[in-house]
Short mmCIF file of C-alpha atoms and ligand atoms in Angstrom, two decimals:
data_model
loop_
_atom_site.label_atom_id
_atom_site.label_comp_id
_atom_site.label_asym_id
_atom_site.label_seq_id
_atom_site.Cartn_x
_atom_site.Cartn_y
_atom_site.Cartn_z
CA MET A 1 8.90 5.11 16.35
CA LEU A 2 7.49 7.45 14.56
CA ILE A 3 4.70 7.65 12.24
CA ARG A 4 4.05 10.36 10.17
CA ASN A 5 2.60 12.49 6.72
CA GLU A 6 5.84 12.89 4.53
CA THR A 7 7.14 15.69 4.43
CA ALA A 8 9.76 17.35 1.07
CA GLN A 9 12.55 16.64 2.85
CA ASP A 10 11.81 12.84 3.51
CA ILE A 11 12.05 12.41 -0.59
CA PRO A 12 14.17 11.00 -1.65
CA ALA A 13 14.83 8.47 0.95
CA ILE A 14 11.66 7.11 0.35
CA GLY A 15 11.96 6.83 -3.72
CA ARG A 16 16.40 4.61 -2.55
CA LEU A 17 13.87 2.40 0.39
CA ILE A 18 10.87 1.22 -1.90
CA THR A 19 13.80 0.59 -4.30
CA GLU A 20 15.75 -1.06 -1.83
CA ALA A 21 12.42 -2.47 -0.54
CA PHE A 22 11.24 -3.89 -3.54
CA LEU A 23 14.49 -5.24 -4.27
CA THR A 24 13.47 -7.92 -1.87
CA LEU A 25 10.84 -8.73 -4.39
CA PRO A 26 10.90 -11.73 -7.12
CA GLN A 27 7.56 -10.50 -8.40
CA ALA A 28 8.73 -7.12 -8.51
CA SER A 29 8.80 -4.32 -11.43
CA GLY A 30 10.97 -2.81 -10.25
CA THR A 31 9.48 0.94 -10.65
CA GLU A 32 7.43 1.06 -8.00
CA ALA A 33 10.14 3.50 -6.49
CA SER A 34 8.26 5.38 -9.74
CA ILE A 35 4.52 4.93 -9.07
CA VAL A 36 4.60 6.83 -5.83
CA GLU A 37 6.75 9.81 -7.47
CA ALA A 38 4.27 9.61 -10.83
CA LEU A 39 1.06 9.64 -8.02
CA ARG A 40 3.17 12.44 -6.18
CA THR A 41 3.59 14.54 -9.15
CA ALA A 42 -0.50 14.71 -10.07
CA HIS A 43 -1.54 15.01 -7.09
CA ALA A 44 -2.50 11.95 -5.80
CA LEU A 45 -0.97 10.53 -3.01
CA ALA A 46 -4.15 9.81 -0.53
CA LEU A 47 -1.70 8.84 2.41
CA SER A 48 2.12 9.20 1.84
CA LEU A 49 3.05 7.40 5.87
CA VAL A 50 6.54 7.46 6.89
CA ALA A 51 7.87 5.57 9.90
CA GLU A 52 10.91 7.51 11.22
CA ASP A 53 13.60 5.60 13.27
CA ALA A 54 16.13 7.41 15.24
CA GLY A 55 15.71 10.61 12.59
CA GLU A 56 15.99 7.40 9.17
CA VAL A 57 13.49 6.32 7.14
CA VAL A 58 12.74 3.10 8.02
CA GLY A 59 9.18 2.42 6.44
CA HIS A 60 7.28 4.32 3.91
CA LEU A 61 2.89 4.20 2.89
CA ALA A 62 1.20 5.27 -0.52
CA ALA A 63 -2.84 5.50 -0.71
CA SER A 64 -4.95 6.17 -3.45
CA ALA A 65 -8.03 6.44 -4.75
CA ALA A 66 -9.73 3.66 -6.32
CA ARG A 67 -12.96 2.30 -8.07
CA ILE A 68 -13.85 -0.89 -8.19
CA GLY A 69 -15.95 -2.61 -10.29
CA THR A 70 -18.56 1.71 -10.92
CA GLN A 71 -17.74 2.34 -6.88
CA ASP A 72 -15.92 5.41 -6.08
CA GLY A 73 -14.97 5.40 -2.77
CA TRP A 74 -12.01 3.55 -2.57
CA ALA A 75 -8.41 4.03 -0.74
CA LEU A 76 -5.81 1.65 -3.20
CA ILE A 77 -3.25 0.67 -0.44
CA GLY A 78 0.28 0.38 -1.96
CA PRO A 79 3.50 0.20 -2.60
CA LEU A 80 4.08 -0.77 1.44
CA ALA A 81 7.54 -1.59 1.55
CA VAL A 82 10.14 -1.21 4.36
CA LEU A 83 13.50 -1.04 4.81
CA PRO A 84 15.36 -4.73 4.66
CA SER A 85 16.84 -4.77 7.93
CA ARG A 86 14.11 -3.84 9.97
CA HIS A 87 11.75 -6.36 8.55
CA ARG A 88 10.04 -7.74 10.88
CA GLN A 89 10.20 -5.70 13.35
CA GLY A 90 6.21 -4.43 13.53
CA ILE A 91 6.91 -1.87 11.42
CA GLY A 92 4.55 -2.86 8.69
CA SER A 93 1.81 -3.62 11.24
CA ALA A 94 2.65 0.33 12.01
CA LEU A 95 1.74 1.73 8.54
CA MET A 96 -0.59 -0.07 7.71
CA ALA A 97 -3.35 0.12 11.32
CA GLU A 98 -2.17 4.58 10.78
CA ALA A 99 -4.09 4.00 7.36
CA LEU A 100 -6.41 2.09 7.89
CA ARG A 101 -7.13 4.70 10.87
CA ARG A 102 -7.22 7.41 8.26
CA LEU A 103 -8.68 5.75 5.87
CA ARG A 104 -11.73 4.82 7.65
CA ALA A 105 -13.57 7.44 7.61
CA THR A 106 -12.65 8.52 4.28
CA SER A 107 -13.70 5.38 1.86
CA VAL A 108 -15.67 3.17 1.70
CA GLY A 109 -12.85 0.97 2.56
CA VAL A 110 -9.86 -0.56 0.54
CA ALA A 111 -7.84 -2.25 -1.70
CA LEU A 112 -5.00 -3.59 -2.05
CA VAL A 113 -3.12 -5.80 -4.37
CA GLY A 114 0.21 -8.41 -2.24
CA ASP A 115 0.50 -11.30 -0.57
CA PRO A 116 -2.79 -12.44 1.75
CA ALA A 117 -0.56 -14.31 4.03
CA TYR A 118 1.11 -11.22 4.77
CA TYR A 119 -2.32 -8.64 4.49
CA GLY A 120 -4.53 -11.49 5.87
CA ARG A 121 -4.27 -10.42 9.07
CA PHE A 122 -5.24 -7.15 8.94
CA GLY A 123 -8.20 -8.46 7.34
CA PHE A 124 -8.09 -7.60 4.43
CA ARG A 125 -8.63 -11.51 2.56
CA THR A 126 -10.81 -11.66 -1.50
CA PHE A 127 -14.64 -11.52 -2.43
CA PRO A 128 -15.80 -13.75 -5.82
CA GLY A 129 -15.91 -11.40 -9.15
CA PHE A 130 -13.16 -8.84 -7.42
CA GLY A 131 -10.18 -8.26 -9.47
CA VAL A 132 -7.90 -7.08 -11.28
CA ALA A 133 -7.31 -8.30 -15.00
CA GLY A 134 -4.06 -10.15 -15.58
CA CYS A 135 -3.29 -11.00 -12.05
CA PRO A 136 -4.37 -13.66 -9.75
CA PRO A 137 -7.47 -13.28 -8.04
CA GLU A 138 -5.83 -14.18 -4.67
CA VAL A 139 -3.03 -11.91 -4.39
CA VAL A 140 -6.54 -9.49 -5.32
CA GLN A 141 -7.79 -8.06 -1.54
CA ALA A 142 -10.15 -5.28 -0.17
CA LEU A 143 -11.48 -4.34 3.70
CA PRO A 144 -14.59 -3.05 3.44
CA PHE A 145 -15.53 -0.76 6.32
CA ASP A 146 -19.27 0.01 5.34
CA GLY A 147 -20.70 -4.03 4.42
CA ALA A 148 -20.74 -3.38 0.85
CA GLU A 149 -19.51 -6.02 -1.20
CA PRO A 150 -16.75 -5.04 -3.34
CA ARG A 151 -17.81 -6.91 -7.25
CA GLY A 152 -15.62 -6.05 -10.32
CA GLU A 153 -12.28 -5.08 -11.75
CA LEU A 154 -10.00 -3.08 -9.10
CA VAL A 155 -9.83 0.67 -11.05
CA HIS A 156 -6.89 2.26 -10.11
CA HIS A 157 -4.45 5.48 -11.23
CA PRO A 158 -3.60 6.05 -14.46
CA ALA A 159 0.18 6.20 -12.54
CA PHE A 160 0.30 2.51 -11.66
CA GLY A 161 0.61 2.38 -15.54
CA PRO A 162 0.00 -1.12 -16.61
CA HIS A 163 2.27 -2.97 -13.30
CA GLN A 164 -0.21 -4.14 -10.54
CA PRO A 165 -0.75 -1.52 -8.14
CA GLN A 166 1.70 -3.66 -5.29
C1 COA B 201 5.99 -6.45 3.24
C2 COA B 201 6.67 -6.45 4.92
C3 COA B 201 5.95 -4.80 3.90
C4 COA B 201 6.30 -6.53 5.96
O1 COA B 201 6.87 -5.20 6.85
P1 COA B 201 6.59 -5.51 8.02
O2 COA B 201 8.04 -4.51 8.53
O3 COA B 201 9.17 -7.55 7.84
O4 COA B 201 6.05 -6.35 8.44
P2 COA B 201 5.84 -7.06 10.19
O5 COA B 201 7.41 -6.72 11.06
O6 COA B 201 4.47 -5.33 10.02
O7 COA B 201 5.21 -8.12 9.93
C5 COA B 201 4.04 -8.22 10.44
C6 COA B 201 3.07 -9.74 10.52
O8 COA B 201 3.57 -10.00 9.23
C7 COA B 201 5.07 -11.70 9.17
N1 COA B 201 5.26 -11.30 7.91
C8 COA B 201 5.83 -10.01 7.29
N2 COA B 201 6.61 -10.36 5.91
C9 COA B 201 6.38 -11.23 5.13
C10 COA B 201 5.22 -12.34 4.42
N3 COA B 201 6.17 -10.99 3.55
N4 COA B 201 4.91 -12.19 4.31
C11 COA B 201 4.21 -13.78 4.80
N5 COA B 201 4.20 -12.85 6.55
C12 COA B 201 4.79 -11.92 6.32
C13 COA B 201 6.07 -11.29 9.85
O9 COA B 201 6.79 -12.00 10.67
C14 COA B 201 5.17 -10.55 11.28
O10 COA B 201 4.61 -11.66 12.25
P3 COA B 201 4.21 -11.82 14.02
O11 COA B 201 2.37 -10.64 13.71
O12 COA B 201 3.83 -13.55 13.38
O13 COA B 201 5.06 -11.48 14.04
C15 COA B 201 8.53 -5.96 3.63
O14 COA B 201 8.75 -7.14 4.04
C16 COA B 201 9.16 -5.07 2.68
O15 COA B 201 9.09 -3.87 2.89
N6 COA B 201 8.64 -6.06 1.93
C17 COA B 201 10.04 -5.66 -0.02
C18 COA B 201 8.47 -5.05 -0.27
C19 COA B 201 6.91 -5.20 -0.33
O16 COA B 201 7.38 -6.52 -0.28
N7 COA B 201 5.64 -4.87 0.07
C20 COA B 201 4.24 -5.40 -0.26
C21 COA B 201 4.29 -5.81 -1.01
S1 COA B 201 3.06 -6.87 -1.61
#
């Protein structure tokens, strides 16, 4: 399996993959693929990584710039999606490992909204006073690279619209 940047040829497959993967998540908004499209159109995809296996796109991770409180320099990971037929084969973990490796060089830390049972294994955790309006605090997590405490509201790109950036 290869983790690499998206190419223009991958774009239709990425959209299909995200749509299919999020159908398995009951709390999904159904807009995740269009959020990635909007981020791409706005040139706001700090990372758009695909996992390719035997010539097929089987996973995708998006990252974009974010602010926490008054602190710029954060990255937001999401959405992260793996083809349902390929879940639990380490693809999400491989995408996350490469994303964190790259973002470490460019960001003060990474934030995301998602299941702590999954993201805890990568070092993400909650912080007091850190959150997103309308979102349960336990799903808003961060991984600071510089030891700084994320404090305040997570402000994501407008492409996410009113939806939570998962
Ligand atoms: C969440 C998702 C990206 C995980 O991808 P994946 O390739 O299946 O994950 P991995 O195989 O790397 O899993 C790594 C570990 O996490 C566990 N895990 C996988 N999905 C999990 C979940 N939803 N909750 C808790 N643990 C999970 C795996 O069992 C594995 O544990 P192990 O190392 O002890 O065996 C994938 O299930 C998916 O696309 N889901 C639908 C979209 C979604 O929920 N995206 C995230 C939004 S918050």
